[in-house]
Amino acid sequence: MTDLATPYYLIDESRLKHNLEIIQQVRERSGAKSVLALKCFSTWSVFDLMRQYMDGTTSSSLYEARLGYETFGGETHAYSVGFSRDEVLAVREFADKLIFNSLSQLRRFHPDVAGLNLGLRVNPGISYSNFDLADPARRYSRLGVSDTAALAEVAPWLKGLMFHFNCENPDVDNIRASLETLGREYGELLHRMEWVSLGGGLSFTQDGYALDAFCEALRAFSRTFDIQVYLEPGEAAVTQSTELVTTVLDVVHNEVDIAIIDASLEAHMLDHLIYRTHPRLASPPPGEHRMMVAGRTCLAGDVFGDFKLAAPLQVGDEVRIADAGGYTMVKVNWFNGVAMPAIVVRRLDGTLERVRSFGYDDFKRSLS
Amino acid sequence: MTDLATPYYLIDESRLKHNLEIIQQVRERSGAKSVLALKCFSTWSVFDLMRQYMDGTTSSSLYEARLGYETFGGETHAYSVGFSRDEVLAVREFADKLIFNSLSQLRRFHPDVAGLNLGLRVNPGISYSNFDLADPARRYSRLGVSDTAALAEVAPWLKGLMFHFNCENPDVDNIRASLETLGREYGELLHRMEWVSLGGGLSFTQDGYALDAFCEALRAFSRTFDIQVYLEPGEAAVTQSTELVTTVLDVVHNEVDIAIIDASLEAHMLDHLIYRTHPRLASPPPGEHRMMVAGRTCLAGDVFGDFKLAAPLQVGDEVRIADAGGYTMVKVNWFNGVAMPAIVVRRLDGTLERVRSFGYDDFKRSLS
C-alpha cells in the first residue's frame, strides 16, 4: 500500500507515541492526569494506541463525550458551553465528570445531576493566547464563571473546577505565575475540591520544553491544595504527528510560480484561514526556488503559503503539509465539493492503513 | 410539524421564488442565461423549484458537477481551479461545458476533451470585492489566465470564456464599466466565442437594484459580440430565503448579557468568522436591550453579534439568524461535535418538510 491516492491525512503512530510518552512522563512525575481534548483531535482509529498513555477524554458536546466514552474509554469528562436538558439527561448516563460553563446551567440542571461528580468552569480573567478569537478571557467572554462569591455559594455541589486559559503556551514561567495567581485567588475554593482541570493549550510535548520545572509546578500545586490535577492535551498530544499528503494538479504563473494542490486550506486546514497563518511544508525540502502553494477551491485566499523550495514543483509532485493533526480533521468541510482527504494511519509496525475514505455519497449526504 | 427541534436551517420556498422570478425576468429581458453556482448553495431538496427558473448549474469540482447533473439538470457547467486527469475523464461524460482555469490544464487535457464545448477562465485584472481573501484579481491570483496573447493562441479550441470578478456587487454602473473594459480588452476574442460567463457576485435580486439598466447592459454586450451571456447567481438566487433557527440554551453576564444559542458561527455560518462580519437577526425584533448572541462551541470568538433587542432573551427563547442560505450549508463542519442543524424546507404551500437531519452517526463517520 505505497501508492495511496492523494489527498490524505497521514497519522504516524510512532510520532504520536513520542508525544504520548512525554504525556506519560508528566503523569508519573507530576501526578497530573491527562485527558485528550477531543475538540482538537478525535480520529478514533488511533485511540487504541492513545488510551495506553492517557486517562480518558474531555469533550465540548454530547456527541464528543459519547465518542470518547465509546471509542476511548477511561475517564469521560463532559463539558459544554451550553447543554440542553436532553443532552444533560443523555450525558449523565456515562460521564464520569460533568462540567458546567455557568452558574445558571449548574443551578438549572442540578436536580437532574445531584450526586454526580460535578465541576464548574471558572474564568480567572487571565490567559495566554496569541489570538483574541481564541482568548477565553477576552472582553465579554461567555466562557466560565467570574463571580468568586457566587462560586463559593455553589461549592458544596462541586467536586472540581476547570480553568482553561492557555493556547499554545510554551512558557513554563508563565504557567508557574498563572498557578500562583489561581492559588491566590481561588485557594480556599481549591482546598474544598477533589480535582482541578488546568485545560489544554500547554505545549509541553515540544522539543526543549522545560519538563522538569513543569512537572514540579504541577506537583507543588497538587500538594498545596491536596487536589488531583488534570491536563487536557489536544495539540500537545498530536503535534507533529500528522501530515496532509497532496499532489500538484497544476502550476501557473502570476508574478510568482503557483502550485495548485489537490487539497484546500479552507476545507482541510481551516484554522490557518481563520487565523491568517500558514502551515509549514514537510516536503519537498527548502531551497532557493520561490513557489506559492495554493488550494483548489475557488477562494482567492485558499493559499497554503509562499515557500522557498529546493526545486520548482511540477504537476504530479507530492507536497506534504506538516503538522496537520490538530484542529484539522475535526473541522473539515465540503466547500466547493472538492475531494475530501482520506485518513491513513501508519501503524507502529510501519504498515499503512486507510481507515476512512470519503466519496461523492458523503458529499451529497452532507447537504439534504 | 410546528414544533421542530432546533437548530435547523429553514429554507422558505416562497422567498426563494421571489429571487427566482427576478432571475427569470433577467433571462427574458437580457437574454442572459443563469446557472446556479453550487459552491454557494447546493441544498438539492429545493432544486425542483429552482430548475423551473434557471438554466442549470455551474460547479467548482467533479462532485459539484455531478450533483448538478443528477439533481438539477439543464446545463451542467464544470469548472475547477485544478482538475486531475481522472476527474476530467469522469466529468466529460456529462458536462455540457468544461471550463479550465489555466492554459496548462487546457493544453494537458485537450487530447481528452477535444470536440467538447470548452471554456477558459480569464483573469481580467479587474474586480469588485470587499475582501482581499475573496478577490480573484488579488496579487498572485491563480484564478484564470492573464496572458491575452496566449489566450488568442488557444482560441480555436474554445467556445467560451469565463470572467468571475465580482463579489456582492450591488452597483450597476460599476458592472457597466466592467463590461466596457472586457469589451475593450477582449473584444476580438469575444467575437470568436459562442458564450461568455460573467460569473456570480452580482446582487441583482436585491430590493432597489437597477434591473432595467442591468438587463440593458447585458443585452447590449450580448449583441455587440453576438454571444450568449451566462450569469452564475449563487447568493443572488438564495439571498434572504433562509434562516438559521436556534434556541437559547443559557444566558450569562459578563459586562453585557450574553445569550448562548444551540448553534455556532464557526460550524454553521463559517464565512462570518472568516471575514469577521456579523449576521442580522430575523427575530426577535430590535429594541433597547443590549444582548450578545453567541454560539455554543468552546471558541471564544464564536459570537453571532452584539444586538439591541426589544426584550432580553431568556432560556428557551427562539432566535432566528437572517440570511443563512448562501455559503453556509455548503461548508458546515463538526467542530466540537455540536449538534448539526437539520435542513427544513417551507414549501410553496406552507407545509414544513424536514429534508435532512444529522445525528451522532454522521458525526462519528466524519472522522474515521
PDB file of C-alpha atoms in Angstrom, chain A residues 172-362:
ATOM      1  CA  VAL A 172       6.756  27.385  31.945  1.00  0.00           C
ATOM      2  CA  ASP A 173       7.489  30.573  33.928  1.00  0.00           C
ATOM      3  CA  ASN A 174       4.232  31.953  32.665  1.00  0.00           C
ATOM      4  CA  ILE A 175       2.426  28.802  33.751  1.00  0.00           C
ATOM      5  CA  ARG A 176       4.043  28.906  37.153  1.00  0.00           C
ATOM      6  CA  ALA A 177       2.933  32.501  37.565  1.00  0.00           C
ATOM      7  CA  SER A 178      -0.583  31.546  36.470  1.00  0.00           C
ATOM      8  CA  LEU A 179      -0.734  28.754  39.028  1.00  0.00           C
ATOM      9  CA  GLU A 180       0.311  31.210  41.723  1.00  0.00           C
ATOM     10  CA  THR A 181      -2.472  33.530  40.665  1.00  0.00           C
ATOM     11  CA  LEU A 182      -5.002  30.698  40.755  1.00  0.00           C
ATOM     12  CA  GLY A 183      -3.752  29.676  44.205  1.00  0.00           C
ATOM     13  CA  ARG A 184      -4.035  33.218  45.499  1.00  0.00           C
ATOM     14  CA  GLU A 185      -7.465  33.929  44.015  1.00  0.00           C
ATOM     15  CA  TYR A 186      -9.126  30.548  44.402  1.00  0.00           C
ATOM     16  CA  GLY A 187      -7.076  28.862  47.147  1.00  0.00           C
ATOM     17  CA  GLU A 188      -9.889  28.486  49.630  1.00  0.00           C
ATOM     18  CA  LEU A 189     -12.136  27.005  46.982  1.00  0.00           C
ATOM     19  CA  LEU A 190      -9.442  24.678  45.674  1.00  0.00           C
ATOM     20  CA  HIS A 191      -8.919  23.265  49.164  1.00  0.00           C
ATOM     21  CA  ARG A 192     -12.544  22.126  49.099  1.00  0.00           C
ATOM     22  CA  MET A 193     -12.302  20.416  45.713  1.00  0.00           C
ATOM     23  CA  GLU A 194     -11.172  16.928  44.753  1.00  0.00           C
ATOM     24  CA  TRP A 195      -9.916  17.879  41.316  1.00  0.00           C
ATOM     25  CA  VAL A 196      -8.960  20.799  39.158  1.00  0.00           C
ATOM     26  CA  SER A 197      -8.518  20.853  35.407  1.00  0.00           C
ATOM     27  CA  LEU A 198      -5.967  23.252  34.003  1.00  0.00           C
ATOM     28  CA  GLY A 199      -7.292  22.808  30.479  1.00  0.00           C
ATOM     29  CA  GLY A 200      -5.270  22.486  27.350  1.00  0.00           C
ATOM     30  CA  GLY A 201      -3.059  24.750  25.314  1.00  0.00           C
ATOM     31  CA  LEU A 202       0.160  23.837  27.109  1.00  0.00           C
ATOM     32  CA  SER A 203       2.874  22.958  24.589  1.00  0.00           C
ATOM     33  CA  PHE A 204       4.687  20.580  26.902  1.00  0.00           C
ATOM     34  CA  THR A 205       5.488  17.957  24.274  1.00  0.00           C
ATOM     35  CA  GLN A 206       7.557  20.408  22.231  1.00  0.00           C
ATOM     36  CA  ASP A 207      11.274  19.829  21.916  1.00  0.00           C
ATOM     37  CA  GLY A 208      13.178  21.759  24.540  1.00  0.00           C
ATOM     38  CA  TYR A 209      10.199  22.284  26.816  1.00  0.00           C
ATOM     39  CA  ALA A 210      11.194  22.673  30.463  1.00  0.00           C
ATOM     40  CA  LEU A 211       9.524  19.455  31.571  1.00  0.00           C
ATOM     41  CA  ASP A 212      11.203  19.274  34.998  1.00  0.00           C
ATOM     42  CA  ALA A 213      10.003  22.703  36.006  1.00  0.00           C
ATOM     43  CA  PHE A 214       6.558  21.965  34.555  1.00  0.00           C
ATOM     44  CA  CYS A 215       6.152  18.715  36.476  1.00  0.00           C
ATOM     45  CA  GLU A 216       7.449  20.289  39.675  1.00  0.00           C
ATOM     46  CA  ALA A 217       4.997  23.187  39.367  1.00  0.00           C
ATOM     47  CA  LEU A 218       2.083  20.806  38.822  1.00  0.00           C
ATOM     48  CA  ARG A 219       3.115  18.568  41.726  1.00  0.00           C
ATOM     49  CA  ALA A 220       3.537  21.540  44.077  1.00  0.00           C
ATOM     50  CA  PHE A 221       0.116  22.883  43.106  1.00  0.00           C
ATOM     51  CA  SER A 222      -1.433  19.494  43.658  1.00  0.00           C
ATOM     52  CA  ARG A 223       0.187  19.131  47.097  1.00  0.00           C
ATOM     53  CA  THR A 224      -0.636  22.625  48.249  1.00  0.00           C
ATOM     54  CA  PHE A 225      -4.314  22.130  47.674  1.00  0.00           C
ATOM     55  CA  ASP A 226      -4.428  18.347  48.151  1.00  0.00           C
ATOM     56  CA  ILE A 227      -6.084  18.100  44.783  1.00  0.00           C
ATOM     57  CA  GLN A 228      -5.951  15.917  41.674  1.00  0.00           C
ATOM     58  CA  VAL A 229      -4.732  17.966  38.734  1.00  0.00           C
ATOM     59  CA  TYR A 230      -5.953  17.249  35.200  1.00  0.00           C
ATOM     60  CA  LEU A 231      -4.420  18.410  31.970  1.00  0.00           C
ATOM     61  CA  GLU A 232      -6.371  18.389  28.731  1.00  0.00           C
ATOM     62  CA  PRO A 233      -3.789  17.994  25.987  1.00  0.00           C
ATOM     63  CA  GLY A 234      -5.100  18.294  22.464  1.00  0.00           C
ATOM     64  CA  GLU A 235      -2.482  19.825  20.214  1.00  0.00           C
ATOM     65  CA  ALA A 236       0.230  18.669  22.654  1.00  0.00           C
ATOM     66  CA  ALA A 237      -0.880  15.069  22.133  1.00  0.00           C
ATOM     67  CA  VAL A 238      -0.838  15.152  18.345  1.00  0.00           C
ATOM     68  CA  THR A 239       1.669  17.847  17.439  1.00  0.00           C
ATOM     69  CA  GLN A 240       3.967  16.905  14.538  1.00  0.00           C
ATOM     70  CA  SER A 241       2.261  13.514  14.216  1.00  0.00           C
ATOM     71  CA  THR A 242       0.304  14.106  11.042  1.00  0.00           C
ATOM     72  CA  GLU A 243       0.843  15.318   7.518  1.00  0.00           C
ATOM     73  CA  LEU A 244      -1.610  16.285   4.822  1.00  0.00           C
ATOM     74  CA  VAL A 245      -0.311  14.491   1.738  1.00  0.00           C
ATOM     75  CA  THR A 246      -1.243  16.112  -1.566  1.00  0.00           C
ATOM     76  CA  THR A 247      -0.373  16.134  -5.249  1.00  0.00           C
ATOM     77  CA  VAL A 248       0.306  19.108  -7.504  1.00  0.00           C
ATOM     78  CA  LEU A 249      -2.504  19.391 -10.054  1.00  0.00           C
ATOM     79  CA  ASP A 250      -1.273  22.427 -11.939  1.00  0.00           C
ATOM     80  CA  VAL A 251       1.427  25.057 -11.924  1.00  0.00           C
ATOM     81  CA  VAL A 252       0.511  28.562 -13.029  1.00  0.00           C
ATOM     82  CA  HIS A 253       2.431  31.800 -13.074  1.00  0.00           C
ATOM     83  CA  ASN A 254       1.285  35.222 -11.904  1.00  0.00           C
ATOM     84  CA  GLU A 255       4.416  37.132 -10.911  1.00  0.00           C
ATOM     85  CA  VAL A 256       5.382  34.002  -8.964  1.00  0.00           C
ATOM     86  CA  ASP A 257       5.070  30.297  -9.680  1.00  0.00           C
ATOM     87  CA  ILE A 258       1.996  28.881  -8.024  1.00  0.00           C
ATOM     88  CA  ALA A 259       1.433  25.175  -7.490  1.00  0.00           C
ATOM     89  CA  ILE A 260      -2.195  24.167  -7.099  1.00  0.00           C
ATOM     90  CA  ILE A 261      -2.556  21.045  -4.967  1.00  0.00           C
ATOM     91  CA  ASP A 262      -5.461  18.665  -4.539  1.00  0.00           C
ATOM     92  CA  ALA A 263      -6.415  19.978  -1.106  1.00  0.00           C
ATOM     93  CA  SER A 264      -7.706  23.221   0.367  1.00  0.00           C
ATOM     94  CA  LEU A 265      -6.724  25.421   3.257  1.00  0.00           C
ATOM     95  CA  GLU A 266     -10.337  26.344   3.918  1.00  0.00           C
ATOM     96  CA  ALA A 267     -11.768  22.855   3.653  1.00  0.00           C
ATOM     97  CA  HIS A 268      -8.938  20.826   5.201  1.00  0.00           C
ATOM     98  CA  MET A 269      -6.829  23.089   7.431  1.00  0.00           C
ATOM     99  CA  LEU A 270      -9.410  25.694   8.326  1.00  0.00           C
ATOM    100  CA  ASP A 271      -7.674  27.299  11.294  1.00  0.00           C
ATOM    101  CA  HIS A 272      -4.936  28.686   9.102  1.00  0.00           C
ATOM    102  CA  LEU A 273      -7.571  30.541   7.117  1.00  0.00           C
ATOM    103  CA  ILE A 274      -9.382  31.779  10.211  1.00  0.00           C
ATOM    104  CA  TYR A 275      -6.216  32.973  11.952  1.00  0.00           C
ATOM    105  CA  ARG A 276      -4.437  34.103   8.758  1.00  0.00           C
ATOM    106  CA  THR A 277      -1.466  31.838   9.464  1.00  0.00           C
ATOM    107  CA  HIS A 278       0.402  29.442   7.188  1.00  0.00           C
ATOM    108  CA  PRO A 279       1.476  25.857   7.686  1.00  0.00           C
ATOM    109  CA  ARG A 280       4.985  24.571   7.089  1.00  0.00           C
ATOM    110  CA  LEU A 281       5.838  22.015   4.444  1.00  0.00           C
ATOM    111  CA  ALA A 282       7.183  18.625   5.482  1.00  0.00           C
ATOM    112  CA  SER A 283       8.303  18.097   1.893  1.00  0.00           C
ATOM    113  CA  PRO A 284       9.665  18.996  -0.577  1.00  0.00           C
ATOM    114  CA  PRO A 285      12.709  20.381   1.242  1.00  0.00           C
ATOM    115  CA  PRO A 286      13.501  24.102   1.406  1.00  0.00           C
ATOM    116  CA  GLY A 287      15.876  25.831  -1.011  1.00  0.00           C
ATOM    117  CA  GLU A 288      16.075  28.773  -3.369  1.00  0.00           C
ATOM    118  CA  HIS A 289      13.027  28.461  -5.620  1.00  0.00           C
ATOM    119  CA  ARG A 290      10.147  30.669  -4.654  1.00  0.00           C
ATOM    120  CA  MET A 291       6.842  28.878  -5.035  1.00  0.00           C
ATOM    121  CA  MET A 292       3.399  29.572  -3.734  1.00  0.00           C
ATOM    122  CA  VAL A 293       1.351  26.533  -2.801  1.00  0.00           C
ATOM    123  CA  ALA A 294      -2.378  27.060  -3.151  1.00  0.00           C
ATOM    124  CA  GLY A 295      -5.536  25.078  -2.670  1.00  0.00           C
ATOM    125  CA  ARG A 296      -8.027  24.006  -5.284  1.00  0.00           C
ATOM    126  CA  THR A 297     -11.168  25.800  -4.147  1.00  0.00           C
ATOM    127  CA  CYS A 298     -12.379  28.903  -5.911  1.00  0.00           C
ATOM    128  CA  LEU A 299     -11.474  31.075  -2.926  1.00  0.00           C
ATOM    129  CA  ALA A 300      -8.757  33.546  -3.916  1.00  0.00           C
ATOM    130  CA  GLY A 301      -7.253  33.293  -0.439  1.00  0.00           C
ATOM    131  CA  ASP A 302      -7.098  29.489  -0.441  1.00  0.00           C
ATOM    132  CA  VAL A 303      -3.300  29.671  -0.203  1.00  0.00           C
ATOM    133  CA  PHE A 304      -1.156  27.374   1.930  1.00  0.00           C
ATOM    134  CA  GLY A 305       1.823  29.697   1.749  1.00  0.00           C
ATOM    135  CA  ASP A 306       4.696  31.283  -0.091  1.00  0.00           C
ATOM    136  CA  PHE A 307       7.701  28.989   0.187  1.00  0.00           C
ATOM    137  CA  LYS A 308      11.326  28.705  -0.935  1.00  0.00           C
ATOM    138  CA  LEU A 309      11.910  25.186  -2.180  1.00  0.00           C
ATOM    139  CA  ALA A 310      14.880  23.112  -3.297  1.00  0.00           C
ATOM    140  CA  ALA A 311      13.344  22.636  -6.741  1.00  0.00           C
ATOM    141  CA  PRO A 312      10.356  24.052  -8.580  1.00  0.00           C
ATOM    142  CA  LEU A 313       7.233  21.954  -8.183  1.00  0.00           C
ATOM    143  CA  GLN A 314       5.868  20.124 -11.217  1.00  0.00           C
ATOM    144  CA  VAL A 315       2.468  18.626 -11.947  1.00  0.00           C
ATOM    145  CA  GLY A 316       2.313  15.239 -10.233  1.00  0.00           C
ATOM    146  CA  ASP A 317       4.776  16.099  -7.472  1.00  0.00           C
ATOM    147  CA  GLU A 318       3.867  15.258  -3.918  1.00  0.00           C
ATOM    148  CA  VAL A 319       3.554  18.056  -1.365  1.00  0.00           C
ATOM    149  CA  ARG A 320       3.270  17.229   2.308  1.00  0.00           C
ATOM    150  CA  ILE A 321       1.833  19.833   4.643  1.00  0.00           C
ATOM    151  CA  ALA A 322       3.374  19.496   8.086  1.00  0.00           C
ATOM    152  CA  ASP A 323       1.610  19.303  11.406  1.00  0.00           C
ATOM    153  CA  ALA A 324      -1.862  18.666  10.123  1.00  0.00           C
ATOM    154  CA  GLY A 325      -3.235  16.716  13.091  1.00  0.00           C
ATOM    155  CA  GLY A 326      -4.728  19.237  15.490  1.00  0.00           C
ATOM    156  CA  TYR A 327      -7.887  21.199  14.688  1.00  0.00           C
ATOM    157  CA  THR A 328      -7.994  19.925  11.112  1.00  0.00           C
ATOM    158  CA  MET A 329      -9.934  16.666  10.726  1.00  0.00           C
ATOM    159  CA  VAL A 330     -12.375  17.830  13.404  1.00  0.00           C
ATOM    160  CA  LYS A 331     -13.464  20.722  11.210  1.00  0.00           C
ATOM    161  CA  VAL A 332     -13.189  19.585   7.611  1.00  0.00           C
ATOM    162  CA  ASN A 333     -15.959  20.771   5.342  1.00  0.00           C
ATOM    163  CA  TRP A 334     -17.206  20.155   1.819  1.00  0.00           C
ATOM    164  CA  PHE A 335     -16.729  23.651   0.406  1.00  0.00           C
ATOM    165  CA  ASN A 336     -16.655  23.512  -3.417  1.00  0.00           C
ATOM    166  CA  GLY A 337     -17.266  19.776  -3.190  1.00  0.00           C
ATOM    167  CA  VAL A 338     -13.543  19.183  -3.521  1.00  0.00           C
ATOM    168  CA  ALA A 339     -12.389  15.661  -2.752  1.00  0.00           C
ATOM    169  CA  MET A 340     -12.085  15.081   0.968  1.00  0.00           C
ATOM    170  CA  PRO A 341      -8.729  13.772   2.212  1.00  0.00           C
ATOM    171  CA  ALA A 342      -8.828  10.161   3.306  1.00  0.00           C
ATOM    172  CA  ILE A 343      -7.434   9.279   6.723  1.00  0.00           C
ATOM    173  CA  VAL A 344      -4.442   6.964   6.666  1.00  0.00           C
ATOM    174  CA  VAL A 345      -2.591   5.637   9.703  1.00  0.00           C
ATOM    175  CA  ARG A 346       1.000   4.493   9.695  1.00  0.00           C
ATOM    176  CA  ARG A 347       0.850   1.899  12.456  1.00  0.00           C
ATOM    177  CA  LEU A 348       3.735   1.346  14.848  1.00  0.00           C
ATOM    178  CA  ASP A 349       4.930  -1.602  12.742  1.00  0.00           C
ATOM    179  CA  GLY A 350       5.115   0.629   9.667  1.00  0.00           C
ATOM    180  CA  THR A 351       2.084  -0.698   7.823  1.00  0.00           C
ATOM    181  CA  LEU A 352      -0.186   1.870   6.239  1.00  0.00           C
ATOM    182  CA  GLU A 353      -3.892   1.527   6.864  1.00  0.00           C
ATOM    183  CA  ARG A 354      -6.501   3.647   5.154  1.00  0.00           C
ATOM    184  CA  VAL A 355      -9.056   3.918   7.936  1.00  0.00           C
ATOM    185  CA  ARG A 356     -11.523   6.211   6.209  1.00  0.00           C
ATOM    186  CA  SER A 357     -12.097   7.473   2.732  1.00  0.00           C
ATOM    187  CA  PHE A 358     -14.796   9.794   1.532  1.00  0.00           C
ATOM    188  CA  GLY A 359     -16.667   9.872  -1.724  1.00  0.00           C
ATOM    189  CA  TYR A 360     -19.442  11.509  -3.661  1.00  0.00           C
ATOM    190  CA  ASP A 361     -22.135   9.990  -1.462  1.00  0.00           C
ATOM    191  CA  ASP A 362     -20.613  11.559   1.653  1.00  0.00           C
TER     192      ASP A 362
END
